[in-house]
Short mmCIF file of C-alpha atoms in Angstrom, two decimals:
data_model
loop_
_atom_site.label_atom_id
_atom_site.label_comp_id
_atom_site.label_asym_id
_atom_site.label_seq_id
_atom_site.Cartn_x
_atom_site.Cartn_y
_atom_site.Cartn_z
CA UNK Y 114 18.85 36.45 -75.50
CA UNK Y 115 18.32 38.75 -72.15
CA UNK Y 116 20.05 37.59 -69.27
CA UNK Y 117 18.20 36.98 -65.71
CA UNK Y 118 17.16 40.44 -63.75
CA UNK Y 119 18.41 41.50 -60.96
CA UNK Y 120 15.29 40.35 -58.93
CA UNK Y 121 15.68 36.43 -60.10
CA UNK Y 122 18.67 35.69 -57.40
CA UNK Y 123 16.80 37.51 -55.01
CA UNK Y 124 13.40 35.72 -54.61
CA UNK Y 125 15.02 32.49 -55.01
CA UNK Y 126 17.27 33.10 -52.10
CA UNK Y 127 13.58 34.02 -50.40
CA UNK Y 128 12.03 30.99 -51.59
CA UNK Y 129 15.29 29.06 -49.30
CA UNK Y 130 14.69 31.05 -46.42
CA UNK Y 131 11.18 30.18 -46.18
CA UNK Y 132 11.55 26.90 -47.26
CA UNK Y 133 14.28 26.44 -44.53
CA UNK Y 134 11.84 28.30 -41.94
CA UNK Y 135 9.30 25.99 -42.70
CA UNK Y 136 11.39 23.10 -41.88
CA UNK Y 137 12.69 24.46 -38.55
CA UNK Y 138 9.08 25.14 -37.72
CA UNK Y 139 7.92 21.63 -38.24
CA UNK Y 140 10.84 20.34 -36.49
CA UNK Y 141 10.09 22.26 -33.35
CA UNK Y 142 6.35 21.12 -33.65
CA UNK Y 143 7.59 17.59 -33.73
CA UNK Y 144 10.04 18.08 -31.14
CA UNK Y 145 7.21 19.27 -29.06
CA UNK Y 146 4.41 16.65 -29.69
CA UNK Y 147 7.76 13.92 -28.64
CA UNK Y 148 7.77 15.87 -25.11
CA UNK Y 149 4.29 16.91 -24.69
CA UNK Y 150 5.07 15.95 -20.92
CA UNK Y 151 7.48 18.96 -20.47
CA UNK Y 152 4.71 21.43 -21.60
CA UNK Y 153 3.32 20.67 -17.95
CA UNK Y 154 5.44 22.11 -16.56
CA UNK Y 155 8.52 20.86 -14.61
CA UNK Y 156 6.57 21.61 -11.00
CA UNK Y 157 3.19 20.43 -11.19
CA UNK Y 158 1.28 20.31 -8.13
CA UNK Y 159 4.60 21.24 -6.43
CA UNK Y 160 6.65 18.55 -5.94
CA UNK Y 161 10.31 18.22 -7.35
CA UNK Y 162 13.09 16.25 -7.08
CA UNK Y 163 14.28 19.22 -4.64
CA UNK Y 164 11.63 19.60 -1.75
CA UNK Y 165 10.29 15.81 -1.97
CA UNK Y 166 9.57 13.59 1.16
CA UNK Y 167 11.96 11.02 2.18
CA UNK Y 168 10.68 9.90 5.32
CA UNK Y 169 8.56 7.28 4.28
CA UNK Y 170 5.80 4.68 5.65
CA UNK Y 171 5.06 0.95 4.12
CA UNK Y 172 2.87 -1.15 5.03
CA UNK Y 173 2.52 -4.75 3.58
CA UNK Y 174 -1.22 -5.23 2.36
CA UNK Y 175 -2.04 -8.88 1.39
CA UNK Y 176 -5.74 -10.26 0.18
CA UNK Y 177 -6.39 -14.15 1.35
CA UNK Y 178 -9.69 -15.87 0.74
CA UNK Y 179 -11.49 -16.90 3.49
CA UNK Y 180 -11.19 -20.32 2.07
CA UNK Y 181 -7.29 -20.59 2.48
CA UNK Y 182 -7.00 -21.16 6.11
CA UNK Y 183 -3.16 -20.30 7.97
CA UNK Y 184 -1.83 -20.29 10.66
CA UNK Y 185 -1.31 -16.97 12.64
CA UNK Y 186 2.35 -15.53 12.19
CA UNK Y 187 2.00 -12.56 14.61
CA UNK Y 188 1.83 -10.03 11.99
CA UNK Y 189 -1.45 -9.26 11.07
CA UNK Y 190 -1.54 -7.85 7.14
CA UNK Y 191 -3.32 -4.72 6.42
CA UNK Y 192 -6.01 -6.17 3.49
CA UNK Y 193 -5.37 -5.03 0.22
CA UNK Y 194 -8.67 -3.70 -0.07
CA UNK Y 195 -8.45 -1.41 3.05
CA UNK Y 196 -5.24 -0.44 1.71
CA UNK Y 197 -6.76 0.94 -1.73
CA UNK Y 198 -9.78 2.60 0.34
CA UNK Y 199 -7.00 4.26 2.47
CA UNK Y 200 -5.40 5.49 -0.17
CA UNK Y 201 -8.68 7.09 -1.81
CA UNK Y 202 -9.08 8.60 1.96
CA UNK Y 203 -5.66 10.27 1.82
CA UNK Y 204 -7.09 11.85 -2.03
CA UNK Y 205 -6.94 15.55 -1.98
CA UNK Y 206 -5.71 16.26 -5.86
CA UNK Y 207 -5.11 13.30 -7.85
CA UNK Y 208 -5.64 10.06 -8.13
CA UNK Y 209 -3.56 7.77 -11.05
CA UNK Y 210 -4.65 4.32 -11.48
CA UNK Y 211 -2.68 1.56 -13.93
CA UNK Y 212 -4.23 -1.98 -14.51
CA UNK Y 213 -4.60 -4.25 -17.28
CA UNK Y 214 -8.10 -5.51 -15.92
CA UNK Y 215 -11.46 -3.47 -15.06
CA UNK Y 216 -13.72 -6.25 -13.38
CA UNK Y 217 -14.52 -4.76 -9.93
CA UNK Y 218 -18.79 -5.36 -10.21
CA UNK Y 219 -19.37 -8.79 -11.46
CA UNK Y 220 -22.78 -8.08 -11.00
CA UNK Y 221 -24.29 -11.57 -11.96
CA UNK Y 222 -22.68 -13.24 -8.85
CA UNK Y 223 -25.64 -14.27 -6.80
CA UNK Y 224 -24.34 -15.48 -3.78
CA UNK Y 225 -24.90 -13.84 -0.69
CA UNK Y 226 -23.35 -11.67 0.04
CA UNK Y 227 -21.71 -11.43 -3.22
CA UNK Y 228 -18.04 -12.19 -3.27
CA UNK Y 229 -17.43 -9.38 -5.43
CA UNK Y 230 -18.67 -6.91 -3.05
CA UNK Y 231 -15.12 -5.40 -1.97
CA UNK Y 232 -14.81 -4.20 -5.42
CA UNK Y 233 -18.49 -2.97 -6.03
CA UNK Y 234 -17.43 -0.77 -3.13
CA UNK Y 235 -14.30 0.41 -4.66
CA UNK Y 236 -16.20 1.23 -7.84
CA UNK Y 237 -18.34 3.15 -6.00
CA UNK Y 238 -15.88 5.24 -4.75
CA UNK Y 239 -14.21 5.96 -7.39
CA UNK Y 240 -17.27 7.57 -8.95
CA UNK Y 241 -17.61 9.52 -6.21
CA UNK Y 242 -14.09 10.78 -6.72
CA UNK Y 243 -14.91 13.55 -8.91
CA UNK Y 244 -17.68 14.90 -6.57
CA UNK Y 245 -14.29 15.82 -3.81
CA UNK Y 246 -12.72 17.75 -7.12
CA UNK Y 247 -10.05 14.60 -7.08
CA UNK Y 248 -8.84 14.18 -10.55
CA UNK Y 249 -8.73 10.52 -11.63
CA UNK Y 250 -6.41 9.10 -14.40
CA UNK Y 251 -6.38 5.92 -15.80
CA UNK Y 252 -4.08 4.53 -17.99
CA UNK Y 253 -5.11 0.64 -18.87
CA UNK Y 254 -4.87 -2.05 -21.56
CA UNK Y 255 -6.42 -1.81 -25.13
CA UNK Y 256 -10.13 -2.68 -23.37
CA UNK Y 257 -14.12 -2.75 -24.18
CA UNK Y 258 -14.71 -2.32 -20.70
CA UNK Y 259 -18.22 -0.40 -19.52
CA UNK Y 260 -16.44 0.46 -15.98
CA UNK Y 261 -14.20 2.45 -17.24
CA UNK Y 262 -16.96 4.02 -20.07
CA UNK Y 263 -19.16 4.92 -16.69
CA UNK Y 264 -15.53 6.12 -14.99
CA UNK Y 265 -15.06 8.75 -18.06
CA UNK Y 266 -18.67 9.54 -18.14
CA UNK Y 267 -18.22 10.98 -13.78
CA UNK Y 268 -14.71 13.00 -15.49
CA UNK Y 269 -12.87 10.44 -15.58
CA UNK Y 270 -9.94 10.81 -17.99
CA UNK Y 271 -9.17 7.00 -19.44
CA UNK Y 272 -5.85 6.17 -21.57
CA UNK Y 273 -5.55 3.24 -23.38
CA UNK Y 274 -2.16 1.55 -23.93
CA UNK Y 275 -2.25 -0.69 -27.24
CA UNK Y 276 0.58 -3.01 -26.09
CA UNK Y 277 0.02 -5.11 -29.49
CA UNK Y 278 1.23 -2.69 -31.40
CA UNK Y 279 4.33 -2.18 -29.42
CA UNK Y 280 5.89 -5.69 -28.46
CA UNK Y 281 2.96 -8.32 -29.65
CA UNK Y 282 1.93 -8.05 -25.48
CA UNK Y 283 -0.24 -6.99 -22.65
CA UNK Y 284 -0.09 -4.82 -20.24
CA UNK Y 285 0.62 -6.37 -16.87
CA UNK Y 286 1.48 -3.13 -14.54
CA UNK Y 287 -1.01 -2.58 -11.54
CA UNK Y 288 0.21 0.58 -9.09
CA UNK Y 289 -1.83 3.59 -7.69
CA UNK Y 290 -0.09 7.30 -7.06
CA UNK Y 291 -2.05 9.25 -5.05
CA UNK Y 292 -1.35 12.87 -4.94
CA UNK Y 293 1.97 11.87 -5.88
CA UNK Y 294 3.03 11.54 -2.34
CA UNK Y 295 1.76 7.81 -1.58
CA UNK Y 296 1.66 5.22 -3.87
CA UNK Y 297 1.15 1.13 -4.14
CA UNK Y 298 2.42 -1.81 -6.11
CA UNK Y 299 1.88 -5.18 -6.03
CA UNK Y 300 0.09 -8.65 -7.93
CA UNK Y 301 -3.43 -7.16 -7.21
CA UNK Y 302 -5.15 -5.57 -9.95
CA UNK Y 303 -9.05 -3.64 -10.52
CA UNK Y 304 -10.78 -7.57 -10.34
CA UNK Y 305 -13.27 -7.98 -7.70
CA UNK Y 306 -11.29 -11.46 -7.30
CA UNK Y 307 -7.66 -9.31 -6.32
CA UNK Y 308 -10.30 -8.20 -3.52
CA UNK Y 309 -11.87 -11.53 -2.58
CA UNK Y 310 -10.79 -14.84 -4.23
CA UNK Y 311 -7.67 -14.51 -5.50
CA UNK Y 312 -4.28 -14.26 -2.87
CA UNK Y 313 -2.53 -11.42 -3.81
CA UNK Y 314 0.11 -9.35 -2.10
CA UNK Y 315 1.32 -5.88 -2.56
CA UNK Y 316 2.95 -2.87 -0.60
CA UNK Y 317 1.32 0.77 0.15
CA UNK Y 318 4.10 3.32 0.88
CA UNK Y 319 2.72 6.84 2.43
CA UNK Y 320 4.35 10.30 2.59
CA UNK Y 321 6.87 9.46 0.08
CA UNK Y 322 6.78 11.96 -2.50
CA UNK Y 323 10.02 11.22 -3.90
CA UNK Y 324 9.18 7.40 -4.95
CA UNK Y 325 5.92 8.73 -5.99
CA UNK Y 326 7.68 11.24 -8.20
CA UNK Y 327 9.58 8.69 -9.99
CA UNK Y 328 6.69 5.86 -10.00
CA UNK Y 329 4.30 9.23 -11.91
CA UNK Y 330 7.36 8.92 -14.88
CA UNK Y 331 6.21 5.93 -15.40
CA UNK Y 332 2.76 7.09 -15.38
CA UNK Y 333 3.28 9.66 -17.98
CA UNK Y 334 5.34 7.29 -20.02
CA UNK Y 335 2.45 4.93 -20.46
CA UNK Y 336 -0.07 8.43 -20.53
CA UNK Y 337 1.87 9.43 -23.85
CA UNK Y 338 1.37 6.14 -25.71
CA UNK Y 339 -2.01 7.01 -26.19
CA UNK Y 340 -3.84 6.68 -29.55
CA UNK Y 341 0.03 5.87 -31.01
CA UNK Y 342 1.34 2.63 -32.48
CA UNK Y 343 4.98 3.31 -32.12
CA UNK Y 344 7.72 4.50 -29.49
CA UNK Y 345 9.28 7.62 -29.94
CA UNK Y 346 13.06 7.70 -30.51
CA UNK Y 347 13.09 10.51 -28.61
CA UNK Y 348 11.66 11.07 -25.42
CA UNK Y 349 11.11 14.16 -22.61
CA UNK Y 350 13.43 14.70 -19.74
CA UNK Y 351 9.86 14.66 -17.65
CA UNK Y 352 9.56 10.82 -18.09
CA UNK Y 353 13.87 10.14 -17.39
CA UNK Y 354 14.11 7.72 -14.45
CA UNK Y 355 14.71 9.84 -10.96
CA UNK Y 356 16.29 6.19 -9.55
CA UNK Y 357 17.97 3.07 -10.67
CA UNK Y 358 20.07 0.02 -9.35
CA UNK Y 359 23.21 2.65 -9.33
CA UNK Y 360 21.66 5.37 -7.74
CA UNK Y 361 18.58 4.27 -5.33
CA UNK Y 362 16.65 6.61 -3.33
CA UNK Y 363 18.13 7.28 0.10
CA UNK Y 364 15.16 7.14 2.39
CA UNK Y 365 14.10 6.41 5.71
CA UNK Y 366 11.00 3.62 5.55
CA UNK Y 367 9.50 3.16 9.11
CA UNK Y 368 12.16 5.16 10.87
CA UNK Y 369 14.83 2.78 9.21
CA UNK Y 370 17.60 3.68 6.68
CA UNK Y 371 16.80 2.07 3.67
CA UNK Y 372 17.20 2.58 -0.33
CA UNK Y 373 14.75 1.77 -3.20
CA UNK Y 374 13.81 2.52 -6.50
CA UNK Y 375 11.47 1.68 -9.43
CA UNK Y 376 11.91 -0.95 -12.36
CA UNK Y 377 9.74 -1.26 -15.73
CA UNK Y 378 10.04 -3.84 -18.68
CA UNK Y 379 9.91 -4.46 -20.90
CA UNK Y 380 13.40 -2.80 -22.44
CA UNK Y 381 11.47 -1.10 -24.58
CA UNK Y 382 9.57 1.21 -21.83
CA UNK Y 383 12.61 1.84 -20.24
CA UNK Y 384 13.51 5.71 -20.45
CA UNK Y 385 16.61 6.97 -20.02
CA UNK Y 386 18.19 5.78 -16.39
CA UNK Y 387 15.39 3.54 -16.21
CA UNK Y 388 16.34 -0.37 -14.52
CA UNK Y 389 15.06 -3.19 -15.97
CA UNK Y 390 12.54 -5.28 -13.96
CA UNK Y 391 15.24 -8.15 -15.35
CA UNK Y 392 18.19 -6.33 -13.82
CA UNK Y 393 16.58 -5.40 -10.87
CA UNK Y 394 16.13 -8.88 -10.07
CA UNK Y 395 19.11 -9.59 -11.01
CA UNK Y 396 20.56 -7.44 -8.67
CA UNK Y 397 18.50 -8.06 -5.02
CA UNK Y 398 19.72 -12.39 -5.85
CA UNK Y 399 23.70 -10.64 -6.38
CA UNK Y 400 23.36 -8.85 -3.39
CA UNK Y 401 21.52 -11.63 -1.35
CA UNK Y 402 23.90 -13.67 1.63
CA UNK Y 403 21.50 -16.50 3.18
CA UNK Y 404 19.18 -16.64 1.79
CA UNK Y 405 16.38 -16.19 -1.36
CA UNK Y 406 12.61 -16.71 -1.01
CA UNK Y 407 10.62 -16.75 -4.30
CA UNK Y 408 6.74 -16.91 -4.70
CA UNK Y 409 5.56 -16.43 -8.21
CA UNK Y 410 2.18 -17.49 -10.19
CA UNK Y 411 4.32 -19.34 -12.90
CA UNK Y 412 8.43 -20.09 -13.26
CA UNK Y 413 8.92 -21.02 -16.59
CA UNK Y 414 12.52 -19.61 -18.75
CA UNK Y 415 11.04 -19.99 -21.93
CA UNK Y 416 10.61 -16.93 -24.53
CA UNK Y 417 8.28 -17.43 -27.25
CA UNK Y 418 8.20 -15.21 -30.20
CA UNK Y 419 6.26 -15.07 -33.17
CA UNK Y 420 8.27 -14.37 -36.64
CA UNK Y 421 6.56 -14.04 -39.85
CA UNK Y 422 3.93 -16.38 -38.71
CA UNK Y 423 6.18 -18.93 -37.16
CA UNK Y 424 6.11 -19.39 -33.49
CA UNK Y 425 9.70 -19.89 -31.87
CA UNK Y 426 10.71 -20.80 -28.54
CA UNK Y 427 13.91 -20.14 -26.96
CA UNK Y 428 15.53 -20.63 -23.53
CA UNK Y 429 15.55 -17.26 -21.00
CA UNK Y 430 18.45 -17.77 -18.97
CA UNK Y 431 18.28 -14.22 -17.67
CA UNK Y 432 17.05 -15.29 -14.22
CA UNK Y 433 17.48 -19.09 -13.91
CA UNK Y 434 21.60 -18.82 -14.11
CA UNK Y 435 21.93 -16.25 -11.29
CA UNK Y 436 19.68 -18.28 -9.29
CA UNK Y 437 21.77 -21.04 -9.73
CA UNK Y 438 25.22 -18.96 -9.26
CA UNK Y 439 23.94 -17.58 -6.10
CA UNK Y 440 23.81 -21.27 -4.97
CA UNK Y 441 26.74 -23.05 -6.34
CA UNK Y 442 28.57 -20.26 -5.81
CA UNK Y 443 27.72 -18.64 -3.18
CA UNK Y 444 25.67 -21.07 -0.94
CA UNK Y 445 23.17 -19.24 -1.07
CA UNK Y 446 19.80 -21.08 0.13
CA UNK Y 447 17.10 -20.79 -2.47
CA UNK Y 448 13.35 -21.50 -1.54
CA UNK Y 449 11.02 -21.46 -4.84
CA UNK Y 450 7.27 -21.41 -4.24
CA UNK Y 451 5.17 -21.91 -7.51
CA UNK Y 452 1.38 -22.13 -8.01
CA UNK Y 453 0.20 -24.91 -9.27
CA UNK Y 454 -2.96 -24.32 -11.48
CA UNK Y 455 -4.37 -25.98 -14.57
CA UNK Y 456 -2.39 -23.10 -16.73
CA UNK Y 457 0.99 -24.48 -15.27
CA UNK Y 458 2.50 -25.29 -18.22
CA UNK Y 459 4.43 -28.67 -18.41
CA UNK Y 460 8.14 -27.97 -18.93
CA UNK Y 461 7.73 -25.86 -15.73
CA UNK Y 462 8.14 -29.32 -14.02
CA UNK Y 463 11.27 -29.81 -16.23
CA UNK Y 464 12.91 -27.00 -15.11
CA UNK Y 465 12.14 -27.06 -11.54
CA UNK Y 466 13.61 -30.59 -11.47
CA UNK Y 467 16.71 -29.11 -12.88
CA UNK Y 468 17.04 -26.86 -9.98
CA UNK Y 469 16.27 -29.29 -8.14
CA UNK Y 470 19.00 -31.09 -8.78
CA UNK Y 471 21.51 -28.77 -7.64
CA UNK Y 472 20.67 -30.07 -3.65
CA UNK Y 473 20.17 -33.67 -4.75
CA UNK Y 474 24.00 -33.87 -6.74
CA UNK Y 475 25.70 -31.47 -4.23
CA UNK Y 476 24.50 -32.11 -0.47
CA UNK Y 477 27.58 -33.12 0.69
CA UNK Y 478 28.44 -29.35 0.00
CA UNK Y 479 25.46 -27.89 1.42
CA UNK Y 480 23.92 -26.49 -1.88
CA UNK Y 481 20.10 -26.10 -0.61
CA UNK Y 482 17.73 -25.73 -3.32
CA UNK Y 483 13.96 -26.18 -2.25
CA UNK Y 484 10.58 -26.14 -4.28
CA UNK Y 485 7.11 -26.81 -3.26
CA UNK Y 486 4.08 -26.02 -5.49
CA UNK Y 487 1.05 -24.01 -3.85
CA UNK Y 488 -1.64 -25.82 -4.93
CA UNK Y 489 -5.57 -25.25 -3.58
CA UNK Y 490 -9.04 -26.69 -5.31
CA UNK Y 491 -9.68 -24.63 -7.84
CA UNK Y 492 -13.48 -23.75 -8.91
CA UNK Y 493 -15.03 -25.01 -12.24
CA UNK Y 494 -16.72 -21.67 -13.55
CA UNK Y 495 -13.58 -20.02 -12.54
CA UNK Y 496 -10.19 -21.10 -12.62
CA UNK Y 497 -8.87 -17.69 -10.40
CA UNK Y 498 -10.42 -18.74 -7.60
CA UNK Y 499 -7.86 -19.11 -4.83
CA UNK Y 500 -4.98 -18.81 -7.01
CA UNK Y 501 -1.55 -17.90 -5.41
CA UNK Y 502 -1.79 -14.47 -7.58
CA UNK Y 503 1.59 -13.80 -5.58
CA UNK Y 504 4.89 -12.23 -8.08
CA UNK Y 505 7.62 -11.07 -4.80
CA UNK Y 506 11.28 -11.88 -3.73
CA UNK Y 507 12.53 -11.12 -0.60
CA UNK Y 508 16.28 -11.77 1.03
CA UNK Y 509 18.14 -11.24 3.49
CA UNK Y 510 18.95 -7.63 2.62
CA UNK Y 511 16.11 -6.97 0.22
CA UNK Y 512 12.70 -7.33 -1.04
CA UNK Y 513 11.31 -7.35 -4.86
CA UNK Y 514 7.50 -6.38 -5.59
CA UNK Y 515 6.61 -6.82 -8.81
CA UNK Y 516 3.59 -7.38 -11.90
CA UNK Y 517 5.49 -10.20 -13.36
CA UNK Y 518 6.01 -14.00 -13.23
CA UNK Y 519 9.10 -15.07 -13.71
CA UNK Y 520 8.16 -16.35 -17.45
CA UNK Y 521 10.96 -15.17 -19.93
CA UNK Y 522 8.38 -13.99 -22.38
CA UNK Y 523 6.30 -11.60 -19.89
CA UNK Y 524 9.73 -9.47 -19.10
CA UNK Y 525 10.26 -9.45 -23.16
CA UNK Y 526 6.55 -8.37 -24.42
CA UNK Y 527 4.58 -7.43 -21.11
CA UNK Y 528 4.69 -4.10 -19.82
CA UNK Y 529 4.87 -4.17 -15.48
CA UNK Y 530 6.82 -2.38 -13.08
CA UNK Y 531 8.46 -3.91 -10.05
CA UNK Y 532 9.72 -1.66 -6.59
CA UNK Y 533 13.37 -2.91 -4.78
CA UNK Y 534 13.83 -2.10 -1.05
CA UNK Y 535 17.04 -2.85 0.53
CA UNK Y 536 17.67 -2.28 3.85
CA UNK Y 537 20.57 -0.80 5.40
CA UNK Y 538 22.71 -1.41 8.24
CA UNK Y 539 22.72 -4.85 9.78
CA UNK Y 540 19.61 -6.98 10.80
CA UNK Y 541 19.94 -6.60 14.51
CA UNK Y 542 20.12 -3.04 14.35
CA UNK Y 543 17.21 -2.37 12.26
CA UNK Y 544 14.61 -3.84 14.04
CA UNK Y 545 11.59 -5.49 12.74
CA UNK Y 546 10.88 -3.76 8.79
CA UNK Y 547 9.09 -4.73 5.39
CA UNK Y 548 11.97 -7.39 4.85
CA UNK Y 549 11.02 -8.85 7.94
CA UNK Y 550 7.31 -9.03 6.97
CA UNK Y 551 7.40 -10.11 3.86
CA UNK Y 552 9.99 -13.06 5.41
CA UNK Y 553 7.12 -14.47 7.48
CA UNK Y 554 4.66 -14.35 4.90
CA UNK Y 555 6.45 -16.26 2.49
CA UNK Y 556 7.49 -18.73 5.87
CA UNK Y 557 3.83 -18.98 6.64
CA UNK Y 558 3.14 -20.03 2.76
CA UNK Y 559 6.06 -22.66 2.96
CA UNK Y 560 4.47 -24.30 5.71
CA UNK Y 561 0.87 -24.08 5.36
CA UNK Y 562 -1.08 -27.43 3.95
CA UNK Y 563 -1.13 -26.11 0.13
CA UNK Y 564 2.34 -26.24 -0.08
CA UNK Y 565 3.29 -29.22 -1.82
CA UNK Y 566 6.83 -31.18 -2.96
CA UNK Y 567 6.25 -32.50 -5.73
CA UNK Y 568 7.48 -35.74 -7.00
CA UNK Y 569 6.51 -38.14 -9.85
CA UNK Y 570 5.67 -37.78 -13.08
CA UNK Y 571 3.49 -34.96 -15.47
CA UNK Y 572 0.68 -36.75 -17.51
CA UNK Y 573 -0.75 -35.21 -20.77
CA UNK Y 574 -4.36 -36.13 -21.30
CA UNK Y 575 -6.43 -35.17 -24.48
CA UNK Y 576 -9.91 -34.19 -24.04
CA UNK Y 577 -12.76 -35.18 -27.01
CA UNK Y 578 -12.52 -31.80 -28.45
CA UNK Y 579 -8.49 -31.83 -28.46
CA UNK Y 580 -7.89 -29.72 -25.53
CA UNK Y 581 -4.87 -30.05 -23.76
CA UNK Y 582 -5.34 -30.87 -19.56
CA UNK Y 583 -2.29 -31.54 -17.40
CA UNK Y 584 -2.28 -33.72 -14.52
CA UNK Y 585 0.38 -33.82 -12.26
CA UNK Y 586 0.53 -36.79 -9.22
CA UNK Y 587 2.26 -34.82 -6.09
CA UNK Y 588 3.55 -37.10 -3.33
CA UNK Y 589 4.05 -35.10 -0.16
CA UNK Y 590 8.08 -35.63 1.34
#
């Protein structure tokens, strides 16, 4: 029998190299379609972490409907509204837009003039954006809507973010970055009610190129999710947190030292370096002295999660024990304003009597826990009308912004972002600064007519077709 030839050994040891090339090549393609964000280049349109700005504005924007009525606190609030137009003023380049909702016409409103008016105008302008050569980016929620169909049509480009897919969740983030030098965040989203009937609050911070940097991360993390039903294991140094709880931004906001940075949840958005909106919270009550003033849609501890069809509900203690540590054990005095809405869900009144009770067992020790419920008429054809929309904290030493209540299961499934500020130095030598504002806002809430005490008992009626309605009796104290 005749033995192999020479050539055998030698075009199998080709077949392994190219084999072996092919691999390599597919593993670099891969490697590249993981961190598409670094083919743009580590520069674009300039700005680095190098030659950012520091030296910061903020300005508090807030939307009230006219039918909530308060008393003047001396600090007029820019409207959130004006903000957004000022922002599209200050447009030279870009223009990157994240919300969950596209609602700003509601063209069959036919009162006059139309409540929804504010955001027909904000529509409008955003059409017009492309006529200025301002690039506009959208990333939003998994969504039929024809705004942002007639937004791609005027070169618009429109990513959609299948949260479903991901966690079983929605997409709750609503910020702006606007030539990534200014930027907002806050409860408002693209709904003509954010503009008009709904109370929302938010911040716009200008000339800050740094935060903006940082906030755009989070921009191009949601950007790459795209079209994809799972999370990369491996992710681009391009969308790597600049700032965190350990290593804030050292800025100067309104001529006054301060430090801040940007959170996300849930954990699974979080990039390398990234905070958790849960640890960021986490971190302003640690840090907080006097005092903590909360003003959320919903408080409610409770994570529910679905597991081969069955539906389970567990306690979130994430947030509820550190409020209560920062008040047993630090004295710390707690103020919790909730809306109260026919979505309040029932054990909300369970829990808030638990906190309660922390003041009622322990006043002799001066443990101050207080809770009052906003609560305002709400419409029948419309259940957002009026609605404390509000999702801040603010302290003595620093203020929270976020997308979130403070419901266990939207920092577990639901995408949003949340901004810290802390100030530094000591309050008499900083002056008057965001902290300061957001203080008498939430002051102005606490004592304005719609904020009840509740006491009493939670009722569960049954409507004919088995809907669920919840009645609560408030007794003002």
């Amino acid at each position: 029998m005749a033995g192999p030839t020479p050539q055998e050994p030698l075009k199998t040891q080709q077949k392994c190299i190219a084999i072996f090339a092919l691999v390599c090549c597919f593993a670099v393609l891969v490697a590249l379609i993981f961190s598409s964000v670094d083919i743009w280049g580590d520069d674009e349109d300039g700005i680095t972490e190098e030659n950012c700005s520091k030296d910061c504005h903020i300005v508090l924007v807030e939307n009230i409907p006219d039918d909530l009525s308060f008393s003047m606190d001396g600090r007029p609030h820019l409207p959130v509204f004006v903000g957004f137009h000022t922002l599209l003023d200050q447009a030279k380049h870009s223009v990157e837009v994240v919300s969950s909702a596209w609602d700003l016409n509601s063209w069959d409103l036919e009162t006059i003039p139309s409540p929804a008016k504010q955001g027909q105008l904000l529509f409008q302008r955003l059409l017009r954006l492309k006529s200025r050569g301002v690039k506009l980016k959208i990333a939003s929620s998994l969504t039929n809507s024809t705004e942002l169909k007639a937004l791609a049509t005027h070169n618009a480009e429109v990513h959609y973010v299948n949260m479903t897919v991901f966690t079983r969740g929605g997409l709750h983030s609503s910020f702006w970055i606007v030539d990534r030098k200014h930027i907002y965040i806050g409860s408002a989203d693209m709904d003509w009610r954010s503009l008009s009937k709904r109370k929302e609050l938010g911040v716009v911070v200008y000339n800050c190129s740094c935060l903006a940097l940082d906030l755009h991360r989070v921009f191009s993390f949601y950007w790459q999710l795209h079209e994809r039903d799972y999370i990369p294991s491996i992710w681009s140094k391009r969308v790597t947190a600049l700032y965190g709880k350990n290593n804030a931004l050292q800025l100067q906001l309104n001529s006054t030292p301060a430090t801040a940075y940007v959170s996300t949840s849930p954990e699974l958005f979080c990039s390398k370096d990234r905070t958790r909106d849960v640890d960021a919270i986490y971190q302003v009550i640690q840090s907080a002295k006097t005092f903590i003033f909360i003003s959320v849609t919903d408080y409610l501890p409770l994570v529910k999660r679905s597991f081969r069809g069955t539906s389970v509900t567990r306690y979130w203690s994430s947030i509820d024990e550190v409020i209560r540590e920062a008040v047993v054990l630090r004295g710390v005095k707690v103020r919790l304003l909730i809306s109260f809405w026919k979505k309040t869900h029932p054990l909300t009144f369970n829990f808030v009597t638990s906190l309660k009770s922390l003041f009622l067992i322990h006043t002799a020790l001066i443990f101050f826990v207080f809770i009052r419920f906003f609560s305002h008429k709400e419409q029948n054809d419309d259940i957002q009308l009026g609605l404390n929309h509000n999702k801040y904290m603010v302290t003595d030493n620093a203020v929270y912004i976020g997308n979130h209540d403070w419901v266990g299961s939207d920092f577990a499934i639901n995408a949003g972002v949340g901004l810290v500020v802390k100030m530094n130095g000591s309050s008499g030598d900083r002056g008057v600064t965001i902290l300061e504002h957001v203080k008498a806002t939430f002051e102005r809430d606490w004592r304005s007519r719609y904020a009840q005490t509740t006491e009493g008992c939670l009722m569960l009626n049954w409507r004919d077709n088995g809907t669920a309605v919840y009645q609560t009796h408030i007794f003002l104290t």
